[in-house]
Amino acid sequence: MRFIETRGNDGKKPASVTFSEAILSPSASFGGLYVPESLPDLGISFLNKHLSSSYKTLAMDFLETFGIDIDKETIQAALDRYDAFDDPQNPVPLSEIEQDCCVAELYHGPTRAFKDMALQPFGYILSKLAEKRNEHYLIMAATSGDTGPATLETFKNQPNVKVACLYPDGGTSDVQRLQMVTEDAPNLKVIGVKGNFDDTQNTLKSLLASEDFKAELEARNIKLSAANSVNFGRIIFQIIYHIHSYLEMVRCGKITMGEKIYLVVPSGNFGNALGGYYAKKAGLPVEKILISSNANNILTDWINKGEYDLNGRELIMTESPAMDILKSSNIERVMYDKFGAERTKELMEALASEGKFVLSDAERASLQEDFAASWSDDTLCEAEIAHYVKKGYMMDPHTATCIKAYETLRSETLPTVIYSTAEWTKFSPTVAKALGHPVEGDVEALKWVSAHANVKVPEMINNLFNKPVVHTVVVEKEKIKEEMLGFL
Ligand SMILES: *Cc1c(COP(=O)(O)O)cnc(C)c1O
């Protein structure tokens, strides 16, 4: 499988690249992204073959069918990372919440958010590639909460890769901050930035764009890569759990093989939803992918109105912060797939220069063949959390945005899978508030919710509060470069 570019080729980069090249240097011509030249046609035979496979067996066969230039031994070792999940046999368990609806829990990995599903194997592969090529990479991440811990966790003590992670001081939950500042390995650097997430992200962007920082990296023989979902190395692992969830629905008797289902995806950068779209294109029987958002509902407008307009929009801080996103990176890959490179370049350039693009009626209709969308505000999410706790199921605020999509967007009465992207323990103060008992801080909230709703707090969360803090640096934006050079 070769990889090509969403905005066409500029004549300087190669016309197509291998998987390895696409993940080591994920930026493509004209600021575009890499996408596979085609998708495998899995068909029902592939699904039948894996009806009783373990997650890792399914994943291995999928990756071999996809055809990536990574040797089998490396892929196997990367997939072995799932052995550290709660249940190595089934890293993504499904729970029934309604007679026709199951929640696929993507959060049973080491940092309790779905980022582990892709970052765990991806981190292993990237580091192995760097080692084999005798190259050194720096990965920089600005995080508002979930990407940071998952990126640090996957690369800790891995050869040939260093990770620097910037977070807004005071802008994350206690659990999220502790997951970063207690992560102890010589190749990791965590820096708190005085300011909000926007300040943090802008600081990172200007650092990455600055010529003298680039020169400093070159002098040290360090290349830059990225571990956000612009990297296809993450997307590929996000196709697999959609196939697994479908098979689980067959296995538990909710559907018969070949029957269509709906997928509901709480979305931000659209990596999770893109994985579902690719799975559908590869032949998974999916009726539609239902996209749920919070009050930052720009994806709802994109799908329902065919327009993407940043003008007059300010990022709203919600109780589902991992979805507080206005520029959603992976919609570009969907538009490339549907409208081609030339049109995608035009649309993305309009977005950059005018803050807006508008699709034609035919383009919008094409989008609506695969997607439908709705959004929920914090009040509704809290009510949904409380409602399902009464019924015996605990969900986090991101997952809670999905309930309205499940209830209102289905035009057929087909069984449905909702993706749960985080464990409630990462957002316990919100959950406590939803259950009518607002408290200060994560320690109190974890204790109260756990007792009140009779749910367990996993060891790795409880232990965070006793682990030594190793990253104590909190600095002004201007001091970041100095900190980084000290680290390198
Ligand atoms: C990252 C994240 C999302 C958004 O996923 P995308 O793939 O960026 O759309 C949703 N929920 C949680 C908890 C997350 O960490």
Coordinates of C-alpha atoms and ligand atoms in Angstrom, one line a residue:
M1 CA 0.0 0.0 0.0
R2 CA 1.3 3.4 -1.0
F3 CA 0.2 6.7 0.6
I4 CA -0.7 9.9 -1.3
E5 CA -1.6 13.5 -0.4
T6 CA -5.0 15.1 0.3
R7 CA -4.0 18.4 -1.4
G8 CA -2.1 16.9 -4.3
N9 CA 1.7 16.9 -4.9
D10 CA 3.9 20.0 -5.0
G11 CA 6.6 18.3 -7.1
K12 CA 9.1 18.5 -4.3
K13 CA 7.8 15.7 -2.2
P14 CA 7.7 12.2 -3.7
A15 CA 4.4 11.4 -5.5
S16 CA 3.7 8.6 -3.1
V17 CA 5.3 7.2 0.0
T18 CA 5.4 4.1 2.1
F19 CA 3.6 3.7 5.4
S20 CA 6.9 4.1 7.3
E21 CA 7.6 7.4 5.5
A22 CA 4.1 8.7 6.0
I23 CA 4.3 8.1 9.8
L24 CA 7.8 9.4 10.3
S25 CA 7.2 12.6 8.3
P26 CA 3.4 13.1 8.4
S27 CA 3.3 16.5 6.8
A28 CA 2.4 16.4 3.1
S29 CA 2.5 18.9 0.2
F30 CA 0.6 22.2 0.6
G31 CA -0.1 21.4 4.3
G32 CA -2.1 18.3 3.4
L33 CA -2.2 14.9 5.0
Y34 CA -1.3 11.4 3.8
V35 CA -4.0 8.9 2.9
P36 CA -3.9 5.4 1.6
E37 CA -4.2 5.1 -2.2
S38 CA -7.0 2.6 -1.7
L39 CA -8.7 0.5 1.0
P40 CA -8.8 -3.2 1.2
D41 CA -12.1 -4.9 0.3
L42 CA -12.8 -7.0 3.4
G43 CA -16.2 -8.3 2.6
I44 CA -18.3 -10.7 4.7
S45 CA -15.7 -13.5 4.3
F46 CA -13.2 -11.6 6.3
L47 CA -15.7 -11.0 9.1
N48 CA -16.8 -14.6 9.1
K49 CA -13.2 -15.7 9.3
H50 CA -12.7 -13.7 12.4
L51 CA -15.9 -14.5 14.2
S52 CA -14.0 -16.2 17.0
S53 CA -10.7 -14.5 16.7
S54 CA -9.0 -12.6 19.5
Y55 CA -8.6 -8.8 19.1
K56 CA -4.9 -9.2 18.2
T57 CA -5.5 -11.9 15.6
L58 CA -8.1 -9.8 13.9
A59 CA -5.7 -6.8 14.0
M60 CA -2.8 -8.7 12.6
D61 CA -4.9 -10.1 9.7
F62 CA -6.3 -6.6 9.0
L63 CA -2.9 -5.0 9.0
E64 CA -1.5 -7.7 6.7
T65 CA -4.5 -7.3 4.3
F66 CA -3.8 -3.5 4.3
G67 CA -0.2 -4.2 3.4
I68 CA 2.1 -1.9 5.3
D69 CA 5.9 -2.0 5.1
I70 CA 6.4 -3.1 8.7
D71 CA 7.7 -6.6 9.4
K72 CA 5.4 -9.1 11.1
E73 CA 7.5 -9.4 14.2
T74 CA 7.4 -5.6 14.8
I75 CA 3.6 -5.6 14.3
Q76 CA 3.1 -8.5 16.6
A77 CA 5.2 -6.8 19.4
A78 CA 3.2 -3.6 18.8
L79 CA -0.1 -5.4 19.2
D80 CA 1.3 -7.1 22.4
R81 CA 0.8 -3.7 24.0
Y82 CA -2.9 -4.6 24.3
D83 CA -1.8 -7.3 26.8
A84 CA -1.5 -4.5 29.3
F85 CA -5.2 -3.6 28.9
D86 CA -7.7 -4.7 31.6
D87 CA -8.6 -7.9 29.6
P88 CA -5.9 -8.9 27.2
Q89 CA -8.3 -11.2 25.4
N90 CA -10.8 -8.4 24.8
P91 CA -9.3 -4.9 25.1
V92 CA -12.6 -3.4 23.9
P93 CA -15.6 -4.9 25.8
L94 CA -19.2 -4.0 24.9
S95 CA -21.9 -3.2 27.5
E96 CA -25.6 -3.2 26.7
I97 CA -27.3 0.0 27.8
E98 CA -30.5 -0.4 25.8
Q99 CA -32.1 -3.4 24.2
D100 CA -30.8 -2.2 20.8
C101 CA -27.7 -0.4 21.9
C102 CA -24.3 -1.3 23.3
V103 CA -21.4 0.8 24.4
A104 CA -18.0 -0.2 23.1
E105 CA -15.6 0.9 25.8
L106 CA -12.3 2.1 24.2
Y107 CA -10.8 3.2 27.5
H108 CA -9.4 0.1 29.2
G109 CA -5.8 1.0 28.5
P110 CA -3.1 2.4 30.7
T111 CA -4.3 6.1 30.6
R112 CA -8.0 5.4 30.7
A113 CA -8.9 7.2 27.5
F114 CA -9.3 5.9 24.0
K115 CA -6.1 7.5 22.8
D116 CA -4.3 4.4 24.1
M117 CA -6.1 2.2 21.4
A118 CA -4.0 3.8 18.7
L119 CA -1.1 5.4 20.5
Q120 CA 0.0 2.2 22.3
P121 CA 0.9 0.2 19.2
F122 CA 1.8 3.3 17.1
G123 CA 4.4 4.4 19.6
Y124 CA 6.1 1.0 19.5
I125 CA 6.2 1.0 15.7
L126 CA 7.5 4.6 15.4
S127 CA 10.3 4.0 17.9
K128 CA 11.3 0.7 16.2
L129 CA 11.5 2.4 12.8
A130 CA 13.6 5.2 14.2
E131 CA 15.9 2.7 15.8
K132 CA 16.3 0.7 12.6
R133 CA 17.1 3.8 10.6
N134 CA 19.4 5.1 13.3
E135 CA 17.5 8.3 13.3
H136 CA 16.4 10.4 16.3
Y137 CA 13.0 12.0 16.6
L138 CA 11.3 14.6 18.7
I139 CA 7.6 14.5 19.2
M140 CA 6.0 17.6 20.6
A141 CA 2.5 17.7 21.9
A142 CA 0.3 20.4 23.3
T143 CA -2.4 18.8 25.2
S144 CA -5.6 19.7 27.0
G145 CA -5.8 16.4 28.7
D146 CA -5.9 13.0 27.0
T147 CA -3.3 13.1 24.2
G148 CA -0.5 14.1 26.6
P149 CA -0.7 11.2 29.0
A150 CA -1.2 8.7 26.2
T151 CA 1.7 10.0 24.2
L152 CA 4.1 10.0 27.2
E153 CA 3.0 6.5 28.2
T154 CA 3.6 4.9 24.8
F155 CA 7.0 6.4 24.3
K156 CA 8.5 6.2 27.8
N157 CA 11.9 4.5 27.8
Q158 CA 11.6 3.8 24.1
P159 CA 14.8 4.2 22.0
N160 CA 15.4 7.0 19.5
V161 CA 12.3 9.1 20.4
K162 CA 12.0 12.0 22.8
V163 CA 8.7 13.5 23.8
A164 CA 8.0 17.0 25.0
C165 CA 4.5 17.7 26.3
L166 CA 3.1 21.1 27.0
Y167 CA 0.0 21.5 29.1
P168 CA -1.9 24.6 30.3
D169 CA -1.2 24.9 34.0
G170 CA -4.6 24.8 35.7
G171 CA -6.4 23.8 32.5
T172 CA -6.5 20.0 33.0
S173 CA -8.1 17.8 35.6
D174 CA -5.9 16.7 38.5
V175 CA -5.9 13.1 37.2
Q176 CA -4.8 14.3 33.7
R177 CA -2.0 16.5 35.1
L178 CA -0.8 13.8 37.5
Q179 CA -0.7 11.3 34.6
M180 CA 1.8 13.6 33.0
V181 CA 3.9 15.1 35.8
T182 CA 4.5 11.7 37.5
E183 CA 5.7 10.0 34.2
D184 CA 9.3 9.3 35.0
A185 CA 11.7 8.5 32.1
P186 CA 14.8 10.2 30.7
N187 CA 13.3 10.7 27.2
L188 CA 10.2 12.6 28.5
K189 CA 9.8 16.3 29.3
V190 CA 6.6 17.8 30.6
I191 CA 6.2 21.5 30.8
G192 CA 3.3 23.4 32.3
V193 CA 2.6 26.7 30.5
K194 CA 1.1 29.7 32.2
G195 CA -2.0 30.4 30.1
N196 CA -4.9 28.4 28.6
F197 CA -4.9 25.7 26.0
D198 CA -4.9 28.1 23.1
D199 CA -1.8 29.9 24.5
T200 CA -0.1 26.5 24.9
Q201 CA -1.0 25.4 21.4
N202 CA 0.1 28.7 19.9
T203 CA 3.4 28.6 21.8
L204 CA 4.0 25.2 20.4
K205 CA 3.1 26.3 16.8
S206 CA 5.4 29.3 16.9
L207 CA 8.3 27.2 18.4
L208 CA 7.9 24.6 15.6
A209 CA 7.8 27.3 13.0
S210 CA 10.9 29.2 14.3
E211 CA 14.0 28.9 12.1
D212 CA 16.5 29.0 15.0
F213 CA 14.6 26.2 16.8
K214 CA 14.8 24.1 13.6
A215 CA 18.5 24.9 13.3
E216 CA 19.1 23.8 16.9
L217 CA 17.3 20.5 16.1
E218 CA 19.4 20.0 13.0
A219 CA 22.6 20.7 14.8
R220 CA 21.6 17.9 17.2
N221 CA 20.6 15.6 14.4
I222 CA 17.0 15.4 15.6
K223 CA 14.0 15.2 13.3
L224 CA 10.5 16.2 14.1
S225 CA 7.5 13.9 13.9
A226 CA 3.9 14.1 15.2
A227 CA 1.7 11.9 17.3
N228 CA -1.6 13.6 16.8
S229 CA -4.2 12.1 14.6
V230 CA -2.8 13.9 11.5
N231 CA -0.5 10.9 11.6
F232 CA -1.9 8.0 9.7
G233 CA -0.1 5.6 12.0
R234 CA -2.8 6.4 14.5
I235 CA -5.7 6.2 12.1
I236 CA -4.9 2.7 10.9
F237 CA -5.3 1.3 14.4
Q238 CA -8.6 3.1 14.7
I239 CA -10.2 1.2 11.9
I240 CA -9.7 -2.1 13.7
Y241 CA -11.9 -1.5 16.8
H242 CA -14.9 -0.7 14.6
I243 CA -14.6 -4.2 13.0
H244 CA -14.1 -5.7 16.4
S245 CA -17.2 -4.0 17.8
Y246 CA -19.3 -5.2 14.8
L247 CA -18.1 -8.8 15.5
E248 CA -18.9 -8.4 19.2
M249 CA -22.4 -7.4 18.2
V250 CA -22.7 -10.6 16.2
R251 CA -21.2 -12.7 18.9
C252 CA -23.6 -11.5 21.6
G253 CA -26.6 -12.1 19.3
K254 CA -27.6 -8.5 18.8
I255 CA -27.3 -8.8 15.0
T256 CA -26.8 -11.6 12.5
M257 CA -23.8 -11.5 10.2
G258 CA -24.2 -8.9 7.4
E259 CA -26.9 -6.9 9.2
K260 CA -26.3 -3.2 9.3
I261 CA -25.7 -1.2 12.4
Y262 CA -25.3 2.5 13.4
L263 CA -22.1 3.7 15.0
V264 CA -22.2 6.8 17.3
V265 CA -18.9 8.6 17.7
P266 CA -18.1 11.5 20.1
S267 CA -15.9 13.6 17.9
G268 CA -13.2 16.2 18.0
N269 CA -10.4 15.9 15.5
F270 CA -12.5 13.2 13.7
G271 CA -9.9 10.4 13.9
N272 CA -12.3 8.0 15.6
A273 CA -15.1 8.8 13.1
L274 CA -12.6 8.5 10.2
G275 CA -11.7 5.1 11.3
G276 CA -15.4 4.1 11.2
Y277 CA -15.7 5.7 7.7
Y278 CA -12.7 3.7 6.4
A279 CA -14.2 0.5 8.0
K280 CA -17.5 1.1 6.2
K281 CA -15.8 1.7 2.9
A282 CA -13.8 -1.5 3.4
G283 CA -17.1 -3.3 3.6
L284 CA -18.2 -3.3 7.2
P285 CA -22.0 -3.3 7.3
V286 CA -22.6 0.2 8.7
E287 CA -25.8 2.1 7.9
K288 CA -24.4 5.5 9.0
I289 CA -21.9 7.0 11.4
L290 CA -23.6 9.4 13.8
I291 CA -21.3 12.2 14.9
S292 CA -21.9 13.8 18.3
S293 CA -20.4 17.1 19.5
N294 CA -20.6 19.4 22.5
A295 CA -21.4 23.1 22.3
N296 CA -18.5 23.5 19.9
N297 CA -20.8 22.1 17.3
I298 CA -18.9 23.0 14.1
L299 CA -19.0 19.4 12.9
T300 CA -22.8 19.4 13.2
D301 CA -23.0 22.3 10.8
W302 CA -20.5 20.7 8.4
I303 CA -22.6 17.6 8.1
N304 CA -26.1 19.1 8.3
K305 CA -25.6 22.4 6.5
G306 CA -22.5 21.6 4.4
E307 CA -20.8 24.6 5.8
Y308 CA -17.7 25.0 8.0
D309 CA -17.5 28.5 9.4
L310 CA -15.0 29.6 12.0
N311 CA -16.0 33.2 11.8
G312 CA -17.8 34.4 14.9
R313 CA -17.0 31.2 16.7
E314 CA -15.0 31.2 19.9
L315 CA -13.9 28.0 21.5
I316 CA -16.3 27.2 24.3
M317 CA -14.9 25.4 27.4
T318 CA -17.2 22.5 28.1
E319 CA -17.4 19.5 30.4
S320 CA -16.2 17.3 27.6
P321 CA -12.9 19.1 27.0
A322 CA -11.3 16.5 24.6
M323 CA -14.0 17.6 22.1
D324 CA -13.4 21.3 22.5
I325 CA -12.1 21.7 19.0
L326 CA -12.9 24.1 16.2
K327 CA -10.4 23.0 13.5
S328 CA -11.0 19.4 13.1
S329 CA -8.1 17.9 11.2
N330 CA -9.4 14.6 9.8
I331 CA -12.5 15.9 8.0
E332 CA -9.9 16.7 5.3
R333 CA -9.4 13.0 4.7
V334 CA -13.1 12.4 4.3
M335 CA -13.4 15.3 1.8
Y336 CA -10.4 14.1 -0.1
D337 CA -12.0 10.6 -0.4
K338 CA -15.2 12.1 -1.6
F339 CA -14.2 15.2 -3.6
G340 CA -10.6 14.6 -4.7
A341 CA -7.4 16.5 -4.1
E342 CA -8.0 19.6 -6.2
R343 CA -11.3 20.3 -4.5
T344 CA -9.9 19.5 -1.0
K345 CA -7.1 21.9 -1.5
E346 CA -9.5 24.6 -2.6
L347 CA -11.8 24.0 0.4
M348 CA -8.9 23.9 2.9
E349 CA -7.4 27.1 1.4
A350 CA -10.7 28.9 1.7
L351 CA -10.8 27.8 5.4
A352 CA -7.3 29.2 6.0
S353 CA -7.9 32.5 4.2
E354 CA -11.6 33.3 4.9
G355 CA -12.2 31.1 7.9
K356 CA -14.9 29.3 6.0
F357 CA -15.9 27.0 3.2
V358 CA -19.3 25.9 1.8
L359 CA -20.0 22.6 0.1
S360 CA -22.2 22.3 -2.9
D361 CA -25.6 20.6 -2.5
A362 CA -24.3 17.5 -4.2
E363 CA -21.2 17.4 -1.9
R364 CA -23.4 17.8 1.2
A365 CA -25.7 15.0 0.1
S366 CA -22.6 12.8 -0.4
L367 CA -21.5 13.5 3.1
Q368 CA -25.0 12.7 4.5
E369 CA -24.9 9.3 2.8
D370 CA -22.3 8.3 5.4
F371 CA -22.9 10.7 8.3
A372 CA -25.5 12.3 10.4
A373 CA -24.8 14.7 13.3
S374 CA -26.1 16.3 16.5
W375 CA -24.8 18.0 19.6
S376 CA -25.5 18.1 23.3
D377 CA -24.8 20.8 25.8
D378 CA -23.4 20.2 29.3
T379 CA -26.8 20.2 31.0
L380 CA -28.1 17.5 28.8
C381 CA -24.9 15.4 29.3
E382 CA -25.1 15.7 33.0
A383 CA -28.8 14.5 32.8
E384 CA -27.8 11.5 30.7
I385 CA -25.0 10.6 33.1
A386 CA -27.4 10.7 36.0
H387 CA -30.1 8.8 34.0
Y388 CA -27.8 5.9 33.1
V389 CA -26.2 5.7 36.6
K390 CA -29.8 5.0 37.8
K391 CA -30.0 2.2 35.3
G392 CA -26.6 0.8 36.5
Y393 CA -24.3 2.2 33.8
M394 CA -21.6 4.8 34.4
M395 CA -20.4 6.9 31.4
D396 CA -18.1 9.9 31.1
P397 CA -19.2 13.3 29.8
H398 CA -17.8 12.7 26.3
T399 CA -19.7 9.4 25.9
A400 CA -22.8 11.2 27.3
T401 CA -22.9 13.5 24.2
C402 CA -23.8 10.3 22.2
I403 CA -27.2 9.6 23.7
K404 CA -29.0 12.3 21.9
A405 CA -27.5 11.2 18.6
Y406 CA -28.6 7.7 19.3
E407 CA -32.1 8.8 20.2
T408 CA -32.7 11.3 17.4
L409 CA -30.6 10.5 14.3
R410 CA -31.5 7.0 13.4
S411 CA -33.9 6.8 10.4
E412 CA -33.9 2.9 10.6
T413 CA -34.5 0.9 13.7
L414 CA -31.1 -0.8 13.6
P415 CA -28.9 -1.9 16.5
T416 CA -26.3 0.7 17.5
V417 CA -22.8 0.9 18.9
I418 CA -21.9 4.0 20.9
Y419 CA -18.2 4.5 21.5
S420 CA -17.1 5.4 25.0
T421 CA -13.9 7.4 24.8
A422 CA -12.9 7.9 28.4
E423 CA -13.4 6.3 31.8
W424 CA -15.4 8.4 34.2
T425 CA -12.4 8.5 36.6
K426 CA -10.7 11.1 34.3
F427 CA -13.7 13.5 34.8
S428 CA -14.9 12.7 38.2
P429 CA -15.8 16.2 39.4
T430 CA -18.2 16.5 36.5
V431 CA -19.7 13.2 37.2
A432 CA -20.2 14.1 40.9
K433 CA -21.9 17.3 39.8
A434 CA -24.1 15.4 37.4
L435 CA -25.1 13.1 40.3
G436 CA -26.1 16.1 42.4
H437 CA -23.0 16.3 44.7
P438 CA -20.5 18.9 43.4
V439 CA -17.2 18.7 45.2
E440 CA -13.7 20.4 45.0
G441 CA -11.0 18.3 43.3
D442 CA -10.6 14.8 41.9
V443 CA -9.7 13.0 45.1
E444 CA -13.0 13.9 46.8
A445 CA -15.0 13.3 43.6
L446 CA -13.5 9.9 42.9
K447 CA -14.2 8.8 46.5
W448 CA -17.8 10.1 46.5
V449 CA -18.8 8.8 43.1
S450 CA -17.2 5.5 43.7
A451 CA -19.1 5.0 46.9
H452 CA -22.4 6.5 45.7
A453 CA -22.6 4.7 42.4
N454 CA -20.8 1.6 43.5
V455 CA -18.1 1.7 40.8
K456 CA -14.5 0.9 41.1
V457 CA -11.6 3.3 40.7
P458 CA -8.7 1.4 39.1
E459 CA -5.4 1.1 40.8
M460 CA -3.5 3.2 38.3
I461 CA -5.8 6.2 39.1
N462 CA -5.6 5.8 42.8
N463 CA -1.8 5.4 42.7
L464 CA -1.4 8.7 40.9
F465 CA -2.0 10.6 44.1
N466 CA 0.9 8.9 45.8
K467 CA 3.4 8.9 43.0
P468 CA 6.3 11.4 43.2
V469 CA 5.9 14.4 40.9
V470 CA 9.0 14.5 38.7
H471 CA 8.1 17.3 36.3
T472 CA 7.7 20.5 38.3
V473 CA 8.5 23.0 35.6
V474 CA 5.8 25.6 35.0
V475 CA 6.9 28.6 32.9
E476 CA 5.9 31.6 31.0
K477 CA 5.5 31.1 27.2
E478 CA 8.7 33.0 26.5
K479 CA 10.8 30.5 28.5
I480 CA 9.7 27.3 26.6
K481 CA 12.4 27.3 24.0
E482 CA 15.1 27.5 26.7
E483 CA 13.5 24.6 28.6
M484 CA 13.4 22.6 25.4
L485 CA 17.0 23.2 24.5
G486 CA 18.0 22.2 28.0
F487 CA 16.1 18.9 27.6
L488 CA 17.6 18.1 24.1
Ligands
LIG1 C1 -9.6 12.6 21.8 C2 -10.9 12.4 22.4 C3 -12.2 12.5 21.7 C4 -12.2 13.0 20.2 O1 -11.7 12.0 19.3 P1 -11.3 12.4 17.8 O2 -10.8 11.2 17.2 O3 -10.3 13.5 17.9 O4 -12.6 12.8 17.2 C5 -13.3 12.2 22.3 N1 -13.4 11.9 23.6 C6 -12.2 11.7 24.3 C7 -12.3 11.3 25.8 C8 -11.0 12.0 23.8 O5 -9.9 11.8 24.5

